[in-house]
PDB file of C-alpha atoms in Angstrom:
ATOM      1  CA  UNK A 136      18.605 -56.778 -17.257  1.00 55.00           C
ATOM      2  CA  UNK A 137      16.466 -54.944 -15.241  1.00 55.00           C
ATOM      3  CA  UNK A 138      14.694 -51.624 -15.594  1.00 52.00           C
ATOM      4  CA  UNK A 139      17.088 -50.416 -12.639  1.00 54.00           C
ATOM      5  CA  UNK A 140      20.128 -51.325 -14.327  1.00 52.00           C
ATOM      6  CA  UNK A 141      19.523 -50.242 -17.539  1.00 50.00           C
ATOM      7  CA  UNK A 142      18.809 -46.298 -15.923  1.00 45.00           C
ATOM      8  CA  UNK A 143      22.028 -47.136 -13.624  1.00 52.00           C
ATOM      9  CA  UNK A 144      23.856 -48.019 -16.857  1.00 53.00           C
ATOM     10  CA  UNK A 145      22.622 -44.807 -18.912  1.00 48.00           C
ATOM     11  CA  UNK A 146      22.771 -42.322 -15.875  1.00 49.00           C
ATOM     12  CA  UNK A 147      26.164 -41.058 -16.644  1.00 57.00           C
ATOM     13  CA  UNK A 148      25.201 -40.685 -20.431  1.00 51.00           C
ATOM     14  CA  UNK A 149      21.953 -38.112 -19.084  1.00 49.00           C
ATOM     15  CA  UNK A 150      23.982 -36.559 -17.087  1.00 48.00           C
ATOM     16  CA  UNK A 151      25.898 -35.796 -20.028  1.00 53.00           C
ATOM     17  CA  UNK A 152      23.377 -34.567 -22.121  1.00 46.00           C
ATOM     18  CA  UNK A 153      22.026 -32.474 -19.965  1.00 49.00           C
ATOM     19  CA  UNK A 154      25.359 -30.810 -18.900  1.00 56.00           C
ATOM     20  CA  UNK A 155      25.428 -29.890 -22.568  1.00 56.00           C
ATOM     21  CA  UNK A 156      22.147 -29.234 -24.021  1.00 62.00           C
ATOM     22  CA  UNK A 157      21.193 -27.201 -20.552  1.00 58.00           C
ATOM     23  CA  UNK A 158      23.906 -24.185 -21.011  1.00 60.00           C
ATOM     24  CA  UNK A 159      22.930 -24.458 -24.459  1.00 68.00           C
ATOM     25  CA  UNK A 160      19.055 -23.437 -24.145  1.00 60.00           C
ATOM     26  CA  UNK A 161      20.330 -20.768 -21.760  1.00 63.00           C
ATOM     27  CA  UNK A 162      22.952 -19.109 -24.156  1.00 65.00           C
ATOM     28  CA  UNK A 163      20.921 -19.490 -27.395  1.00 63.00           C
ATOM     29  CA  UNK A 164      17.381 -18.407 -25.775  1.00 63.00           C
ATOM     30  CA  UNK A 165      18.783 -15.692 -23.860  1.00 62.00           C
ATOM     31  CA  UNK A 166      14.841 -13.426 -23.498  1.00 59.00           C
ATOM     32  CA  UNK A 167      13.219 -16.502 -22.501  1.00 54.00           C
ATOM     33  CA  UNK A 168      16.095 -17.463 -19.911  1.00 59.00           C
ATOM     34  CA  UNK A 169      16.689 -14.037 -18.492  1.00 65.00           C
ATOM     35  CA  UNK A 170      13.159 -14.478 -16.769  1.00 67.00           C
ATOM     36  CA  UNK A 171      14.034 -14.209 -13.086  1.00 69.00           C
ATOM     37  CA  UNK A 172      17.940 -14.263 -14.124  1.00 75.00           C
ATOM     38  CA  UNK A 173      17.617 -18.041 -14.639  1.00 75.00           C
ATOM     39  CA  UNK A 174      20.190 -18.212 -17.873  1.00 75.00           C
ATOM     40  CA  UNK A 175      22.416 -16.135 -16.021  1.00 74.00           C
ATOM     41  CA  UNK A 176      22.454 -18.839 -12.467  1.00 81.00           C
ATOM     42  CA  UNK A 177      22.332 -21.926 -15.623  1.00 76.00           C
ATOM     43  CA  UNK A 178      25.565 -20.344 -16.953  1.00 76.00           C
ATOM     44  CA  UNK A 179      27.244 -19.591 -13.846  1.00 79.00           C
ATOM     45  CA  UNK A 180      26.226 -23.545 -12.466  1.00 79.00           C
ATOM     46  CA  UNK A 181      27.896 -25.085 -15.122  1.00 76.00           C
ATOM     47  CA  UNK A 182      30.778 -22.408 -15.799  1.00 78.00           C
ATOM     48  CA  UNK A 183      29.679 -21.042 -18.880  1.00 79.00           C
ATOM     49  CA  UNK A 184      30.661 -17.403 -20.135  1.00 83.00           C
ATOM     50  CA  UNK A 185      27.962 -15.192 -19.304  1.00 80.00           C
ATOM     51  CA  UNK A 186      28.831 -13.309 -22.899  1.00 82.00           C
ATOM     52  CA  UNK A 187      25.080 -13.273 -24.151  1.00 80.00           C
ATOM     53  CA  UNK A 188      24.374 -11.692 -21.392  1.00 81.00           C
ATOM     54  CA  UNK A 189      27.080  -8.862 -21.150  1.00 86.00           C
ATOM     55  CA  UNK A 190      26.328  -5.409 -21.774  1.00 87.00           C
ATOM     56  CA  UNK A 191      29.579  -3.633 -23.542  1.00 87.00           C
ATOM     57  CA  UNK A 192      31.485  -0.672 -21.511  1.00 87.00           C
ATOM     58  CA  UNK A 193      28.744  -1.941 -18.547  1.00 88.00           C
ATOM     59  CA  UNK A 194      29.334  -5.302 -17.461  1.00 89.00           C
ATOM     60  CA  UNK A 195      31.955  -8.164 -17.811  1.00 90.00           C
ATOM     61  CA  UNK A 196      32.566 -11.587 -16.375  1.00 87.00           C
ATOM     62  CA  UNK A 197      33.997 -10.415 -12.673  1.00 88.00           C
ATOM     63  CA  UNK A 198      30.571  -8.419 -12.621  1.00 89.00           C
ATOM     64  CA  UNK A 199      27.585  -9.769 -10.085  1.00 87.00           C
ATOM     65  CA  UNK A 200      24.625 -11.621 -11.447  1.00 83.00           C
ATOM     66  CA  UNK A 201      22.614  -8.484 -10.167  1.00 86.00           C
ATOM     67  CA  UNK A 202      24.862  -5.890 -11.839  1.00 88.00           C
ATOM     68  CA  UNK A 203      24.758  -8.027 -15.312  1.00 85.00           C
ATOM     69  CA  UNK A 204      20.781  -9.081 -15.300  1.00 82.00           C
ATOM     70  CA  UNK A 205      19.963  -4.887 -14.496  1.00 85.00           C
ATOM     71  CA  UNK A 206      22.459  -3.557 -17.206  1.00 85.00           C
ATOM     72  CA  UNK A 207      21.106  -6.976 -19.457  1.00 82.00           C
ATOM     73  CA  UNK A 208      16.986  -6.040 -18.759  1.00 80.00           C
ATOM     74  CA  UNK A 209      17.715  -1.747 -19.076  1.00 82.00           C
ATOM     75  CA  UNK A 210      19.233  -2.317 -22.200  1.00 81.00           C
ATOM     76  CA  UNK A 211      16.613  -4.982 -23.487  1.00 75.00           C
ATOM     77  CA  UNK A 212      13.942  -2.356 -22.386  1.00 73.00           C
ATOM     78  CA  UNK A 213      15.404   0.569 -24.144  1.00 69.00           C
ATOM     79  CA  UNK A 214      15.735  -1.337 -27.668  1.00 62.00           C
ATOM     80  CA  UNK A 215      12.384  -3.385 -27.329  1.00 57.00           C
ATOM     81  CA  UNK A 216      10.199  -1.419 -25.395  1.00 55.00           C
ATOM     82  CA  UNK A 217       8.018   0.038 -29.009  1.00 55.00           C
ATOM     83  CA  UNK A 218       7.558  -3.923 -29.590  1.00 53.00           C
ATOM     84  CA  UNK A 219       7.149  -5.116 -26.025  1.00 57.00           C
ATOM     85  CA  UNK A 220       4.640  -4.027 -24.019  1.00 65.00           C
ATOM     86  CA  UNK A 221       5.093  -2.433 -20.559  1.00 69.00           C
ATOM     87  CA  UNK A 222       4.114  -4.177 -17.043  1.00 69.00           C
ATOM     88  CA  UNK A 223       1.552  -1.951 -16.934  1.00 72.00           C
ATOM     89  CA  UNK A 224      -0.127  -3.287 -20.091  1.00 76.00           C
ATOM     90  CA  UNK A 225       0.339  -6.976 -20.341  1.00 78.00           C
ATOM     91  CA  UNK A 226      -0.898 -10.163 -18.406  1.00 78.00           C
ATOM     92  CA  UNK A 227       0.546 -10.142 -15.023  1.00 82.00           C
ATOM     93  CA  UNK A 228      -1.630 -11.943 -12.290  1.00 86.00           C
ATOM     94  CA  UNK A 229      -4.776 -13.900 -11.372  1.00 90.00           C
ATOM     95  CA  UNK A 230      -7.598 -13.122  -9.113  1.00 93.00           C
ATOM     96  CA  UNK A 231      -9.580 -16.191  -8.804  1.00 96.00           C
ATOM     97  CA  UNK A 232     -12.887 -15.951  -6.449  1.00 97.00           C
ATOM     98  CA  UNK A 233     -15.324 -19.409  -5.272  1.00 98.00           C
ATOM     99  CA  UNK A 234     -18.606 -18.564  -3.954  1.00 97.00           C
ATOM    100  CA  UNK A 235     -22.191 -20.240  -3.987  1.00 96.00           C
ATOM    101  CA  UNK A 236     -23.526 -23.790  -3.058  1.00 94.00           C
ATOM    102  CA  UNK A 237     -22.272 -24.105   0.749  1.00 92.00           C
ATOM    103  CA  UNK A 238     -19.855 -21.652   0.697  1.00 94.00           C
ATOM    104  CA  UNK A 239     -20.655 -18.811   3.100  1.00 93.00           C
ATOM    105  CA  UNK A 240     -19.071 -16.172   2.153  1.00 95.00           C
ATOM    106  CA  UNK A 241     -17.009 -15.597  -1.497  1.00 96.00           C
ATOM    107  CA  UNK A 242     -13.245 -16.529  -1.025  1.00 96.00           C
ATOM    108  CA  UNK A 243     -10.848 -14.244  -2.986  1.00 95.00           C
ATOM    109  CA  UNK A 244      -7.033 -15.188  -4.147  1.00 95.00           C
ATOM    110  CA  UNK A 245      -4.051 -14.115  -5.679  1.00 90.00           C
ATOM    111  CA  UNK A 246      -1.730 -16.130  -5.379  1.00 89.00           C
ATOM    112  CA  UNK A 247      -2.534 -19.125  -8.138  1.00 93.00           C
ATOM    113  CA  UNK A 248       0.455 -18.900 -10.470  1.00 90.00           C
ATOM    114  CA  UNK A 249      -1.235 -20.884 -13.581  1.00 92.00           C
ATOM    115  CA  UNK A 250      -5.048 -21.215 -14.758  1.00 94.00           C
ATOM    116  CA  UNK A 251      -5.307 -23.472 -17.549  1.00 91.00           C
ATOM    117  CA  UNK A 252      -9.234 -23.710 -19.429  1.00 91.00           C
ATOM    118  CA  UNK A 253     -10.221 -27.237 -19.660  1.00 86.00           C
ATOM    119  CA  UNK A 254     -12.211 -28.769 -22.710  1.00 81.00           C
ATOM    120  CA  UNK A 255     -14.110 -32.054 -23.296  1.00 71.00           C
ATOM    121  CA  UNK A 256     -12.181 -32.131 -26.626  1.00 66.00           C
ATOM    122  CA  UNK A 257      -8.492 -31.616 -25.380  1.00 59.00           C
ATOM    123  CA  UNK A 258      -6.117 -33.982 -26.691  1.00 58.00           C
ATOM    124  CA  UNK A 259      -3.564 -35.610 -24.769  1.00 52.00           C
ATOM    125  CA  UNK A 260      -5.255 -34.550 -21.759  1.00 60.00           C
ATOM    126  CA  UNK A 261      -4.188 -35.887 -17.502  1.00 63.00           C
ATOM    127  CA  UNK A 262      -6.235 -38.815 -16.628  1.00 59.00           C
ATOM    128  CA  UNK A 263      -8.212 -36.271 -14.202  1.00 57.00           C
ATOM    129  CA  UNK A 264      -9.491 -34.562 -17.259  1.00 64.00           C
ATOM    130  CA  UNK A 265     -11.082 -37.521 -18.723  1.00 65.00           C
ATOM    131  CA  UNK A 266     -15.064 -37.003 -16.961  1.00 67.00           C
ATOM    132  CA  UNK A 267     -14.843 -33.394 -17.384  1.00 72.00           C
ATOM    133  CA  UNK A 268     -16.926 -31.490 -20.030  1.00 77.00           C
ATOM    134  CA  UNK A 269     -15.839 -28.173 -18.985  1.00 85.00           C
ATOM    135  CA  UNK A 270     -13.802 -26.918 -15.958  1.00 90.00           C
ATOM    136  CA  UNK A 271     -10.732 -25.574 -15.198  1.00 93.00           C
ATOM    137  CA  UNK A 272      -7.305 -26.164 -13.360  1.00 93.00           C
ATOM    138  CA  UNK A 273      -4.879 -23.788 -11.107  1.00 96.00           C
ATOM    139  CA  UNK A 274      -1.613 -24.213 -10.637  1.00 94.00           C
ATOM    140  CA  UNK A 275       0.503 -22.848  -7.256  1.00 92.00           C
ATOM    141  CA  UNK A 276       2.867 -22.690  -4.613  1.00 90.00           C
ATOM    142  CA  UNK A 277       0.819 -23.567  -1.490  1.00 90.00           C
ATOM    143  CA  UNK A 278       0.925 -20.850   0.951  1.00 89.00           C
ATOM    144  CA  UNK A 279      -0.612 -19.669   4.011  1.00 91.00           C
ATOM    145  CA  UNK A 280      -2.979 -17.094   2.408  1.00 91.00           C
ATOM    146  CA  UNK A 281      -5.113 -19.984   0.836  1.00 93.00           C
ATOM    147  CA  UNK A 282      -6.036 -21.758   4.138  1.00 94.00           C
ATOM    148  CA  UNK A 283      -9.156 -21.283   3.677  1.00 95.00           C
ATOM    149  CA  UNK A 284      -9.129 -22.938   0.193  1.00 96.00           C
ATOM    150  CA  UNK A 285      -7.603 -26.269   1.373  1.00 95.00           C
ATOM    151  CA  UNK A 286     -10.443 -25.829   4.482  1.00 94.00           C
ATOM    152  CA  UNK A 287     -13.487 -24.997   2.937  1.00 94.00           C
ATOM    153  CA  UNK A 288     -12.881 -26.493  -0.703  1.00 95.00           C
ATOM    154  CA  UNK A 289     -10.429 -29.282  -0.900  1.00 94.00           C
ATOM    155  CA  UNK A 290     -10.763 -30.964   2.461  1.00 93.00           C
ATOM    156  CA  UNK A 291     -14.513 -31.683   1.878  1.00 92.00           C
ATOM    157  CA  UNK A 292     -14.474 -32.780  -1.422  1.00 91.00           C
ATOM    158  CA  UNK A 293     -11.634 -35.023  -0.299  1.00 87.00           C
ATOM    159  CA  UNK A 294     -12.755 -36.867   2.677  1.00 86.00           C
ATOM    160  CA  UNK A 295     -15.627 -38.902   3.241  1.00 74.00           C
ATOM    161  CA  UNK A 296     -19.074 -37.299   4.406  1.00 81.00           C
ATOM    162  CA  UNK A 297     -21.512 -34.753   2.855  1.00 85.00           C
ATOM    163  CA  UNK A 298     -21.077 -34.312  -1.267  1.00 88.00           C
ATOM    164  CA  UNK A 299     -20.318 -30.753  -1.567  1.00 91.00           C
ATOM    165  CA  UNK A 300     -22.774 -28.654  -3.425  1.00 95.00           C
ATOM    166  CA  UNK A 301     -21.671 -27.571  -6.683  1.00 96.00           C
ATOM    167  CA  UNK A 302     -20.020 -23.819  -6.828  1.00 97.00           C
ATOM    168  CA  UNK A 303     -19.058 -20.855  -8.622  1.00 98.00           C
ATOM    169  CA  UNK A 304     -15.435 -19.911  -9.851  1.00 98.00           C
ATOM    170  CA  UNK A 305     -14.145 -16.386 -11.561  1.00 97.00           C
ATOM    171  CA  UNK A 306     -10.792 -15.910 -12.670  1.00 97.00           C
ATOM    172  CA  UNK A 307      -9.570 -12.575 -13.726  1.00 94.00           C
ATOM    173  CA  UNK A 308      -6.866 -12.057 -15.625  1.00 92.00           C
ATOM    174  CA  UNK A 309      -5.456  -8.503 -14.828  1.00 89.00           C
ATOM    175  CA  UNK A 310      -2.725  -6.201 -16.013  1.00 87.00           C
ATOM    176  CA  UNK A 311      -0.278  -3.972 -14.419  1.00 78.00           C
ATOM    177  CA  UNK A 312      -2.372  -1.303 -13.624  1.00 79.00           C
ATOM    178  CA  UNK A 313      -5.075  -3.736 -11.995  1.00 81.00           C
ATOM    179  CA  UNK A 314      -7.149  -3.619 -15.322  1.00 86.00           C
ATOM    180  CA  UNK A 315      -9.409  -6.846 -15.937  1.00 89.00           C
ATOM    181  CA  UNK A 316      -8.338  -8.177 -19.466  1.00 89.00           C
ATOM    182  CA  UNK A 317     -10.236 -11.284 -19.398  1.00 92.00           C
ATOM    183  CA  UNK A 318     -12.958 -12.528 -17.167  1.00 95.00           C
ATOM    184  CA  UNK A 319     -13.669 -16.691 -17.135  1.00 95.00           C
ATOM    185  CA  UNK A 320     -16.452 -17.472 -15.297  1.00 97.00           C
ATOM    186  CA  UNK A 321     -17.011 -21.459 -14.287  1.00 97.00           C
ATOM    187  CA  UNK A 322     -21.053 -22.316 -13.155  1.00 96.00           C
ATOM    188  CA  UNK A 323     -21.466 -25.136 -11.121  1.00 96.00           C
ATOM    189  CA  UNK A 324     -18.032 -27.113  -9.891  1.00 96.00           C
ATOM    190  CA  UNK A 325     -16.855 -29.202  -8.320  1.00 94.00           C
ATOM    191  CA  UNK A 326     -13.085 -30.467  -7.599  1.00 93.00           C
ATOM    192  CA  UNK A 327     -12.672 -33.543  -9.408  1.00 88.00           C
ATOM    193  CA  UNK A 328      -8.572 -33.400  -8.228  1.00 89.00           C
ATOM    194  CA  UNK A 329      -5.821 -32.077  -5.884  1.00 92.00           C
ATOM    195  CA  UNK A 330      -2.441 -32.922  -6.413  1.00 90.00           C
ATOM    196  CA  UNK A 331       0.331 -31.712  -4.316  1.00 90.00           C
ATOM    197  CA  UNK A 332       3.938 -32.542  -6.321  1.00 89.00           C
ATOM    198  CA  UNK A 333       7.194 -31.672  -5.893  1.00 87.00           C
ATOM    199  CA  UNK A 334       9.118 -29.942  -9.749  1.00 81.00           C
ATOM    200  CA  UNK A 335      12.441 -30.966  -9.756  1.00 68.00           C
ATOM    201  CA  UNK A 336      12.724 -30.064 -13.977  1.00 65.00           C
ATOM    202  CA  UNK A 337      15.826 -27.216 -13.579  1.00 57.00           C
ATOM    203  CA  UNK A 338      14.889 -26.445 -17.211  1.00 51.00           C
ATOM    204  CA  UNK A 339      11.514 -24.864 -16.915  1.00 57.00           C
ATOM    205  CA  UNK A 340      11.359 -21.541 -15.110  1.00 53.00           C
ATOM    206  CA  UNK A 341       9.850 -21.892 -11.978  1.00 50.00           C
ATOM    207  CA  UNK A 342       7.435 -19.822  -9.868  1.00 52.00           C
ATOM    208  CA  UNK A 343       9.562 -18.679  -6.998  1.00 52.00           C
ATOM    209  CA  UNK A 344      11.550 -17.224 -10.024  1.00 55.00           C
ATOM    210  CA  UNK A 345      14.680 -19.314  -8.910  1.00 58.00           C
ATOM    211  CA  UNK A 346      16.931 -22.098 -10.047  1.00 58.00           C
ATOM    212  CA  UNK A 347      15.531 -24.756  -7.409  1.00 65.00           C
ATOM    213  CA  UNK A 348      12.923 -27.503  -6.720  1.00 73.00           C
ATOM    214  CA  UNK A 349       9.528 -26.366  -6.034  1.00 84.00           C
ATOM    215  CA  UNK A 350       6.576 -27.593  -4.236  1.00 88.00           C
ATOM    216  CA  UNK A 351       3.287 -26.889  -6.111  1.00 90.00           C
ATOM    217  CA  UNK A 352      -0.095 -27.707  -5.863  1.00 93.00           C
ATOM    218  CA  UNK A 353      -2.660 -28.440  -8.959  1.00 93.00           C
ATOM    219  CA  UNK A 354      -6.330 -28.537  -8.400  1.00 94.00           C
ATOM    220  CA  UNK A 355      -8.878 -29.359 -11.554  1.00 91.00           C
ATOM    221  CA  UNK A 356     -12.360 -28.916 -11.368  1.00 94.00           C
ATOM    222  CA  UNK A 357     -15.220 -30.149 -13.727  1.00 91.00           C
ATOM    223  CA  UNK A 358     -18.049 -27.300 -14.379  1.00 93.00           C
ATOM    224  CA  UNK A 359     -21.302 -27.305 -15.980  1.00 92.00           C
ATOM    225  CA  UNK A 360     -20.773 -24.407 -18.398  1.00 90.00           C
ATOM    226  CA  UNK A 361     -18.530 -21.594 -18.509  1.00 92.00           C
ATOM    227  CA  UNK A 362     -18.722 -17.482 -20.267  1.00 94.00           C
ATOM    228  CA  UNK A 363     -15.648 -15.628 -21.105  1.00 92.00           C
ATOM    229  CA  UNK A 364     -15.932 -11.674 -20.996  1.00 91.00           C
ATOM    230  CA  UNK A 365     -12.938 -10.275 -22.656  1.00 87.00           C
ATOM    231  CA  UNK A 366     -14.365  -6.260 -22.250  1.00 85.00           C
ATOM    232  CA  UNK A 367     -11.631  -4.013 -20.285  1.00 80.00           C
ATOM    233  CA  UNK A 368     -12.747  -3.263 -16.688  1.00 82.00           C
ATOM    234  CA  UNK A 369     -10.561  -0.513 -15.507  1.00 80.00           C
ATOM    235  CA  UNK A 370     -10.228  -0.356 -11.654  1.00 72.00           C
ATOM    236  CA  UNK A 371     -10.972   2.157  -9.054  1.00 64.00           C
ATOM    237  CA  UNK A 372      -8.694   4.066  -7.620  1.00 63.00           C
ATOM    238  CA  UNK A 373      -8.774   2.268  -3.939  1.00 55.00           C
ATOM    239  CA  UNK A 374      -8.233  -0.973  -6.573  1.00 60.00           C
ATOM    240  CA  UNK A 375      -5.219   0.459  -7.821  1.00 60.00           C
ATOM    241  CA  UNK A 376      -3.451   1.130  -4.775  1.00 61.00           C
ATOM    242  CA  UNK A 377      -4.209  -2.213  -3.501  1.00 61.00           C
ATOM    243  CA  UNK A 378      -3.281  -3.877  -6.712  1.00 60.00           C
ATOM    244  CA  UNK A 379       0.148  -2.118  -6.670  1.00 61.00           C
ATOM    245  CA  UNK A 380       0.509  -3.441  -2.880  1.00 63.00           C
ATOM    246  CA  UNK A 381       0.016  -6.850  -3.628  1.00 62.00           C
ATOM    247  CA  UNK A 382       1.971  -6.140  -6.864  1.00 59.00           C
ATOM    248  CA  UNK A 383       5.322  -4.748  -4.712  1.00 59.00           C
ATOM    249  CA  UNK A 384       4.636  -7.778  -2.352  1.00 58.00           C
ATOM    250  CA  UNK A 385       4.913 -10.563  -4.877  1.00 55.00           C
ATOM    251  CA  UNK A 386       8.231  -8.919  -6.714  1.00 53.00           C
ATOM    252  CA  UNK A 387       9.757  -8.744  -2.874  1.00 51.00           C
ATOM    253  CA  UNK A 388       9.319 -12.660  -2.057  1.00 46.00           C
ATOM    254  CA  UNK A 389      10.755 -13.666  -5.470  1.00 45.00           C
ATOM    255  CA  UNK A 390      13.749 -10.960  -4.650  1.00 49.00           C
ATOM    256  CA  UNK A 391      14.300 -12.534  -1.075  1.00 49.00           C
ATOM    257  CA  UNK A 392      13.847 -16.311  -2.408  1.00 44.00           C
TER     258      UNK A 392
END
């Protein structure tokens, strides 16, 4: 029996797996879940009560997924916000900046949804990790904004021709407010990968805050060394304001998608 069979034959036993374990992740993890209202969609997809979710003498079943995730997150806030901190002092984005060896000019993002630090000693590492002593990889949705990356970075360590000269990479981690938390900073890269891949895993909350199939791009680069600077670096005022734009920008395409 072939390999083809054998999935053929087992399909229907997957598909019943995962039409049980699925609503079951979503009802029993409900914080994790309620990211983006994905438990909620999970629930309603496979006609599940939406009962974890309910707020009493506020929502029921007949109510929208809007009216039951803002009554569900105001009443989350208002019994964890002492444990929980606010937006304005957690994690919440990535500025990641390439500049040096031919680079003209230093190219500034913020739209790379996942940095991941890379080690020479990380177990059960991608293939693409294997040469690399130290480095980095970002994860993303690609857009239009990062032209300029694909252009000036990818293309030419992709095709044939001149090897690029090696470069430098920050990424910022930054709160709320615009605040620098943490501060990696990657001497002398180079891209040793680019993979484009489409995410069809429904389980695993997805970028575009949705319960669909994603695009995303990863791109790993190898690096000679690498500092970390976890000091505070609170932003000027100009910073702020423009932090809060792209801030309001990025919550109104994952409201529209």
């Amino acid at each position: 029996m072939t390999s083809s069979n054998i999935f053929k034959l087992f399909l229907p036993l997957i598909v019943i797996v995962l039409t049980f374990t699925i609503p079951i992740f979503a009802e029993e993890q409900v914080y994790y879940f309620s990211e983006g209202d994905l438990g909620l969609k999970l629930l309603k997809f496979f006609q599940r009560p939406l009962s974890p979710y309910l707020v009493p003498g506020k929502t029921t079943e007949q109510s929208t997924i809007q009216e039951i995730s803002y009554a569900y997150n105001e009443a989350r806030q208002s019994v964890e916000q002492k444990a929980i901190v606010d937006d304005n002092n957690r994690a919440m984005t990535y500025t990641v900046e390439f500049f040096g060896g031919d680079l003209q000019k230093t190219y500034r993002f913020d739209t790379f949804q996942k940095f991941t630090h890379i080690t020479k000693d990380q177990n059960n590492s991608p293939y693409y990790y294997q040469n690399v002593q130290y480095g980095l990889e970002l994860e993303s949705l690609p857009s239009e904004d990062k032209k300029s990356f694909y252009a000036d970075l990818v293309i030419p360590s992709i095709n044939p021709g001149k090897k690029p000269e090696p470069f430098d990479v920050t990424v910022d981690v930054l709160v709320g407010d615009g605040t620098t938390l943490q501060s990696w900073k990657y001497k002398k890269c180079i891209i040793n990968s680019y993979t484009p891949y489409l995410d069809e895993n429904l389980v695993k909350l997805k970028f575009v805050g949705d319960f669909v199939s994603e695009i995303k791009d990863k791109t790993a680069f190898s690096c000679d060394g690498f500092t970390e600077d976890f000091s505070l670096k609170t932003p000027s005022k100009k910073q702020k304001q423009l932090f809060f734009q792209l801030y309001l920008q990025k919550r109104l395409v994952l409201n529209e998608s």
